[in-house]
C-alpha positions as a printed Julia matrix, in Angstrom:
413×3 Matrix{Float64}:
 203.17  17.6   123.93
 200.86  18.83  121.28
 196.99  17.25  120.73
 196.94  15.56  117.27
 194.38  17.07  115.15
 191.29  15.54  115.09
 190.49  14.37  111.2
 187.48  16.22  111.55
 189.23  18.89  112.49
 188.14  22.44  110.26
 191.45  23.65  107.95
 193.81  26.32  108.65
 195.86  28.17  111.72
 193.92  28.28  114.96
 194.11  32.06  115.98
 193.19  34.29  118.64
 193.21  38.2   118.68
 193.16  40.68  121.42
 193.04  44.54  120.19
 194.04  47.16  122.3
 191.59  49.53  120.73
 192.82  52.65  122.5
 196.32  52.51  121.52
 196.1   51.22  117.98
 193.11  53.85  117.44
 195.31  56.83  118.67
 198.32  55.85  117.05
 197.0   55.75  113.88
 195.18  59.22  114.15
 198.54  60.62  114.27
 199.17  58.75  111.19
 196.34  58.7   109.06
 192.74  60.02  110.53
 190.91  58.15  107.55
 192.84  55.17  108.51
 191.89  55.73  111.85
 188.26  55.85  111.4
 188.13  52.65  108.99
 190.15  50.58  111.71
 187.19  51.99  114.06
 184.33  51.54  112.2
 185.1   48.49  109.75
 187.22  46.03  112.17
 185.78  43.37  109.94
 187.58  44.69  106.97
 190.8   43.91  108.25
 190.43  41.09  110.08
 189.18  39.09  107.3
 192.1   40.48  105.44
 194.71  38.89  108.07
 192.07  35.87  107.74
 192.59  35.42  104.11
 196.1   33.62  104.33
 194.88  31.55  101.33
 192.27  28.45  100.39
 191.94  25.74  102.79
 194.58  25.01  105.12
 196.46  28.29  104.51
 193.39  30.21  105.83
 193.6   31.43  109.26
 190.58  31.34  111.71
 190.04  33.48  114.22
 188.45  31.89  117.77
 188.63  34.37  119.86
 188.44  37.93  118.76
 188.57  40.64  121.77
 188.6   44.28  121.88
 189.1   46.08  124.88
 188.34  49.82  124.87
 187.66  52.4   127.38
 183.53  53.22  127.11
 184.22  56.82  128.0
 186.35  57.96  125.48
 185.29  55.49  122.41
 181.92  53.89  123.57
 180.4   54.97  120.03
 182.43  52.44  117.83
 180.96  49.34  120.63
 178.54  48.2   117.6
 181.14  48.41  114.77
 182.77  45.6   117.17
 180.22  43.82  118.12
 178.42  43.32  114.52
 182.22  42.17  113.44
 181.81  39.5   115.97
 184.22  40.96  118.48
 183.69  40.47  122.12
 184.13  44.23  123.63
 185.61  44.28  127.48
 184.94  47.76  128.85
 188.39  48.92  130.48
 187.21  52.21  132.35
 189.87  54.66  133.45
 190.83  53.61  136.87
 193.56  56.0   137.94
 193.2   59.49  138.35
 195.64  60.23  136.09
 193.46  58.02  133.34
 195.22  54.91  133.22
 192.74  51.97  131.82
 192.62  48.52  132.41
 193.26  46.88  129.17
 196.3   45.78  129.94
 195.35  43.36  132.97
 191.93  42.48  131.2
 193.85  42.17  127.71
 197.21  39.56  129.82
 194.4   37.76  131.95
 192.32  36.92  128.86
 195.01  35.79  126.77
 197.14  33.78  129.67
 193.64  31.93  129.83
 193.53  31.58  126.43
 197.07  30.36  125.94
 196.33  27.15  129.08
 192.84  26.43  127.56
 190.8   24.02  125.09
 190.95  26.0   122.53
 194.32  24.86  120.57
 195.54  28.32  119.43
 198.07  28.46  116.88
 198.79  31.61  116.42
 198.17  34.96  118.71
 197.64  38.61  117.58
 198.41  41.58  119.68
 197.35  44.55  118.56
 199.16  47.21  120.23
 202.39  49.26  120.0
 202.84  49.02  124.05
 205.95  47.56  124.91
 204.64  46.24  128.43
 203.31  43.25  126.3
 206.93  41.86  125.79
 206.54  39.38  128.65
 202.86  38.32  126.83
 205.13  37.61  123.69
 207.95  35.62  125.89
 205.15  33.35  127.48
 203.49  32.81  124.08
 207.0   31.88  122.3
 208.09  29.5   125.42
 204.8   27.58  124.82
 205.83  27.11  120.93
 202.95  29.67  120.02
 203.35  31.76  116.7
 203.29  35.14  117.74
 202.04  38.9   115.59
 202.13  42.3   116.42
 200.14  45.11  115.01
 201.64  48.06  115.02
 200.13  51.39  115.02
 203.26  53.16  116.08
 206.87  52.67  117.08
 207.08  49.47  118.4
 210.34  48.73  120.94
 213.26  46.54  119.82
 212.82  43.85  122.34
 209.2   43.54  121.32
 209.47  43.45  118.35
 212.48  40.39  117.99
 210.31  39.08  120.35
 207.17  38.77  117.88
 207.55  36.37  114.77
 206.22  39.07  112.77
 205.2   42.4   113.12
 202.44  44.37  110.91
 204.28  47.64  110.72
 202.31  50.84  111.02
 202.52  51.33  107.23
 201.36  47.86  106.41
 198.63  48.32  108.61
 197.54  51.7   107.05
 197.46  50.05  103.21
 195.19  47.39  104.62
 193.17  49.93  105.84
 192.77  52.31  103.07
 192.56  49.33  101.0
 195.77  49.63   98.8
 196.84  45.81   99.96
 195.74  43.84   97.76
 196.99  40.58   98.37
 196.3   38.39  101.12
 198.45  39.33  104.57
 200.37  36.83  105.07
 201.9   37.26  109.03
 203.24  33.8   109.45
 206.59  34.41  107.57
 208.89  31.37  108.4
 205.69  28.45  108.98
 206.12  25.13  106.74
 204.52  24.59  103.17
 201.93  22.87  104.87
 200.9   25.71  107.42
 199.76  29.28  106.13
 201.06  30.13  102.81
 203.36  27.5   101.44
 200.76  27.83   98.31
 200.63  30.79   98.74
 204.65  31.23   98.55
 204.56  28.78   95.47
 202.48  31.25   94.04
 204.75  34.15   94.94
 207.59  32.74   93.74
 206.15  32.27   89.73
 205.07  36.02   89.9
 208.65  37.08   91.06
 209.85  36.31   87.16
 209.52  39.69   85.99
 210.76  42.74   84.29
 211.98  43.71   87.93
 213.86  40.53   88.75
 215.97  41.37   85.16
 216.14  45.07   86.06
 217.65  44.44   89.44
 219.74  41.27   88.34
 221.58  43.65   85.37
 221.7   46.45   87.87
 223.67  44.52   90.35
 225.69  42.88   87.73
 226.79  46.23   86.23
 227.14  48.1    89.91
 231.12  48.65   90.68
 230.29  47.05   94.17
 227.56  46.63   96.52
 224.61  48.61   96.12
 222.36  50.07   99.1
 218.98  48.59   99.28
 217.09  51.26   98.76
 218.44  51.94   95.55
 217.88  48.63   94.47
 214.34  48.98   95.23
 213.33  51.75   93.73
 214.77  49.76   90.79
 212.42  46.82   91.12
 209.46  49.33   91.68
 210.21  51.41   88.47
 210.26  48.09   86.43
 206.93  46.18   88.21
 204.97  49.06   90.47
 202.69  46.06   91.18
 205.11  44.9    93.71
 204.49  48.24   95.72
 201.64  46.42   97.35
 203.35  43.08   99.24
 206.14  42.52   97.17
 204.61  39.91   94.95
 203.56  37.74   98.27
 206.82  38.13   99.96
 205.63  41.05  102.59
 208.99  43.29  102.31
 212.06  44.28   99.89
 214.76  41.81  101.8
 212.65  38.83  101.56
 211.6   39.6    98.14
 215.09  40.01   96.63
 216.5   37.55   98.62
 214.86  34.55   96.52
 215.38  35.77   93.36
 218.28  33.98   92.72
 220.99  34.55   89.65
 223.98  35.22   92.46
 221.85  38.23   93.9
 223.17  38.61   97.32
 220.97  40.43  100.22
 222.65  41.69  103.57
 219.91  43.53  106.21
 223.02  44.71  107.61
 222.66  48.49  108.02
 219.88  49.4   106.3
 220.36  46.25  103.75
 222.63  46.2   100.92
 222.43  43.8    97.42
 225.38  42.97   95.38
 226.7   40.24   92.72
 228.32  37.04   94.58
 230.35  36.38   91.5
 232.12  39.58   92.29
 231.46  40.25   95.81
 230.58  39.53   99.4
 229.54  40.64  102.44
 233.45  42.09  103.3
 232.99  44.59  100.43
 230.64  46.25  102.13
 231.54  49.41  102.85
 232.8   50.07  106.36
 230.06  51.97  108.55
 230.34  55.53  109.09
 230.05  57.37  112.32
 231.15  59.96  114.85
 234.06  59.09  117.07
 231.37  58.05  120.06
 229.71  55.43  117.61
 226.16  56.65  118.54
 224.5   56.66  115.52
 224.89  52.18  115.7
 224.36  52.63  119.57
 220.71  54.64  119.0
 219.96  51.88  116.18
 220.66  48.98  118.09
 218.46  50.15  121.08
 215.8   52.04  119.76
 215.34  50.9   116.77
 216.22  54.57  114.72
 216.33  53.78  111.27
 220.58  53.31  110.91
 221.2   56.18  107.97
 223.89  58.81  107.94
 223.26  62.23  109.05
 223.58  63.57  105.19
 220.86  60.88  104.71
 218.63  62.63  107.13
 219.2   66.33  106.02
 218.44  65.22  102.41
 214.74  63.14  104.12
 214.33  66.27  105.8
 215.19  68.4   102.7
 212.6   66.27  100.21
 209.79  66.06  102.75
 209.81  69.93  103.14
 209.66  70.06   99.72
 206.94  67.75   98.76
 205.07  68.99  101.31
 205.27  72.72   99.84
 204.54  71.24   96.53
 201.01  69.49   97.18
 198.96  68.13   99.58
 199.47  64.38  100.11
 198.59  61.38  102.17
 201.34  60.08  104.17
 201.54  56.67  102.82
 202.28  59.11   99.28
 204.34  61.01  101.15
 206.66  58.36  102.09
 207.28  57.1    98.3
 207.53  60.23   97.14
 210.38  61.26   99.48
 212.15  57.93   99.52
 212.03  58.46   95.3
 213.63  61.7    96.07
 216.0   60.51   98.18
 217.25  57.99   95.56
 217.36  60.57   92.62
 219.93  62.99   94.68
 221.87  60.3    95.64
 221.01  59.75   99.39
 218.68  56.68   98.65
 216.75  55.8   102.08
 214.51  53.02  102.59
 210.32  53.54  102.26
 210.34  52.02  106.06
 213.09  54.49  107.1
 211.19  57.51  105.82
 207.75  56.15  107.25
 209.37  55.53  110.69
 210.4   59.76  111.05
 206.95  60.65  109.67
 205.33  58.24  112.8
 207.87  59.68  114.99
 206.73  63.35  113.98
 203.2   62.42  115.17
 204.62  61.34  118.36
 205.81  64.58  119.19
 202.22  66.46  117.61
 203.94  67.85  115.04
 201.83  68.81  111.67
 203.07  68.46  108.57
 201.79  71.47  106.67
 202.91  73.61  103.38
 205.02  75.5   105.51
 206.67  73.21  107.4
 210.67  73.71  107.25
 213.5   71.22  106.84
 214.61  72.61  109.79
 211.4   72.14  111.78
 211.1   68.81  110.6
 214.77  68.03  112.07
 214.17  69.95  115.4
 210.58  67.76  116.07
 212.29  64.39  114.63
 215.56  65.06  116.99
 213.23  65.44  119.79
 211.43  61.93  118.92
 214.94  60.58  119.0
 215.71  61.74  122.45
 212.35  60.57  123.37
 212.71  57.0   122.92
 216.49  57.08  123.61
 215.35  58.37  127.13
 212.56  55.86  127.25
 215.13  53.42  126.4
 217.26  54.35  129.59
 220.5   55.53  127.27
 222.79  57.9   128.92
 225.03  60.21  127.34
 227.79  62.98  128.63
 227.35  65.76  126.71
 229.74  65.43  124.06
 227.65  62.32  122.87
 224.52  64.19  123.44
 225.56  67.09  120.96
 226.49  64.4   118.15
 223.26  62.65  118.64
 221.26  65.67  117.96
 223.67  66.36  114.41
 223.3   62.99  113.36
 219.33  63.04  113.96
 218.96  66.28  112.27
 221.27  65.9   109.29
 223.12  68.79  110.89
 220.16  71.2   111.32
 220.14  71.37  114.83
 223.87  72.06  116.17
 223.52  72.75  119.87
């Protein structure tokens, strides 16, 4: 059973964060080096950000906040952590082949954590390693709300296992300080935890010119439209929603409240239609190869679910836009999923930012002369990657149509 809380209890969600400072920092060089260097240098930035839940009890307070690097490789940023009131564990390479010890420091600390005093709320991880699942599983079975911060692809079972997840992208905009409202991680808490003012709030702002843009849309639309689409809608109409989605964090949620019979389906890759015309069974049936491994990959690995002509034309814009100018990757991103819309292969912002992080995964740049081909080849490899990671076998048949799918038909052997 839960302690009551003391009247004299302070406001707000008891938290604790442990930041796996080695992962997060390398994932995010291969996403964004400036991003990379603020997370290093200005942890208090963020972490107030993820503070600021709202006034009073929808603030968050962090009690413990750890960081566990390895002093060989990263010793330099020690006093960016410390003055943000971190407490840095040194996790020296033990293992000739480099391994650290963050992981046992970073389990032990927050195992002791989760049986103390303290009365944690809420836990942070901040890491993209998967070997934290079983952290997550021992946080949920003790009725903890749980976080992830991602600075990379982040495993399926991981991530269902986390109550929310900070996605790599998210994280970046907090960094480079294009989020500007408060980060709200606790998605599904009451009114009376973090952000039921907050959601109040939310909820008056989501009257707008995009809310009548996407309500006529789907009202005119011959059937159900694909999320994306619909998005790029709202985003034309109110680009202030770019930055959380009025409050709401992401697209579903956000269109999913609106109300006047708008009907949201996550269901591959999400899909919005009119329920006084529709429902889910007009959604188009899925396509696929005769092997069904484009929903197998999806399910396991979490691949963004789109068709292989919905690859070629990500891989087609992003060669493009890249030849065009020079652009941050967060840009990037919008700029290709706003292609991708316009020729009629509309992709999701997320599904386009998840191939860019898989591209650093396999070190490849994106330059002016990088190919639609190339891009294919060095995504297609990512996909093997984590389908290989993810134990997935296939004869070779399947293995030839996972490699057309994943490259939008680029690669063909």
């Amino acid at each position: 059973m839960k302690e009551a809380h003391s009247p004299s209890r302070r406001p707000g969600l008891r938290a604790a964060m442990f930041v796996d400072f080695d992962n997060v920092y390398l994932g995010l060089q291969a996403l964004d080096p400036q991003a990379a260097k603020r997370f290093a240098e200005d942890p208090k930035h963020w972490a107030d950000a993820l503070s600021a839940g709202g006034p009073g009890e929808n603030s968050r307070r962090f009690l413990i906040r750890n960081c566990y690097l390895n002093p060989v490789a990263f010793s330099k940023y020690r006093t960016y952590w410390t003055r943000a009131g971190f407490r840095v564990i040194d996790c020296p390479s033990l293992t000739q082949r480099g391994k650290s010890s963050t992981d046992i420091n970073l389990v032990l600390d927050a195992m002791d954590t989760l049986s103390g005093t303290a009365g944690i709320d809420e836990f942070f991880i901040a890491s993209a390693d998967a070997d934290f699942t079983s952290l997550i599983q021992r946080f949920r079975a003790a009725d903890k709300m749980t976080t992830v911060i991602a600075a990379g692809a982040v495993a399926f079972a991981y991530r269902e296992m986390a109550d929310h997840v900070v996605e790599s992208h998210d994280f970046v905009a907090i960094l480079n300080g294009t989020t500007v409202e408060p980060i709200h991680a606790v998605p599904s808490v009451q009114p009376s935890q973090a952000g039921g003012a907050v959601k109040a709030k939310s909820r008056a702002k989501a009257v707008s010119a995009a809310v009548k843009e996407v309500s006529d849309f789907v009202r005119a639309a011959p059937g159900p439209v694909v999320g994306a689409m619909v998005a790029h809608r709202a985003l034309t109409a109110d680009p202030s929603l770019k930055t959380d989605w009025g409050g709401f964090g992401k697209f579903g949620t956000w269109v999913a409240q609106i109300g006047n019979n708008v009907e949201y389906s996550a269901i591959r890759g999400g899909w919005v239609w009119d329920a006084q015309r529709f429902s889910s069974d007009d959604l188009p049936a899925e396509a696929g190869t005769e092997s069904g491994i484009e929903e197998r990959v999806a399910r396991v690995t979490d691949v963004p679910a789109l068709s292989a002509a919905q690859f070629r034309q990500l891989f087609m814009a992003m060669a493009a836009r890249l030849r065009d100018q020079p652009v941050n990757r967060n840009e990037l991103a919008r700029l290709v999923r706003d292609d991708c819309v316009s020729a009629g292969q509309p992709v999701s912002r997320g599904a386009v930012n998840f191939v860019i992080q898989g591209l650093g995964y396999v070190d490849f740049q994106l330059t002016d002369t990088s190919t639609a081909e190339e891009l294919a080849a060095a995504w297609t490899e990512d996909v093997e990657e984590l389908c290989r990671v993810a134990l997935m076998e296939f004869d070779d048949a399947e293995r030839l149509a996972l490699r057309r799918w994943a490259s939008g038909g680029f690669v063909d052997a």
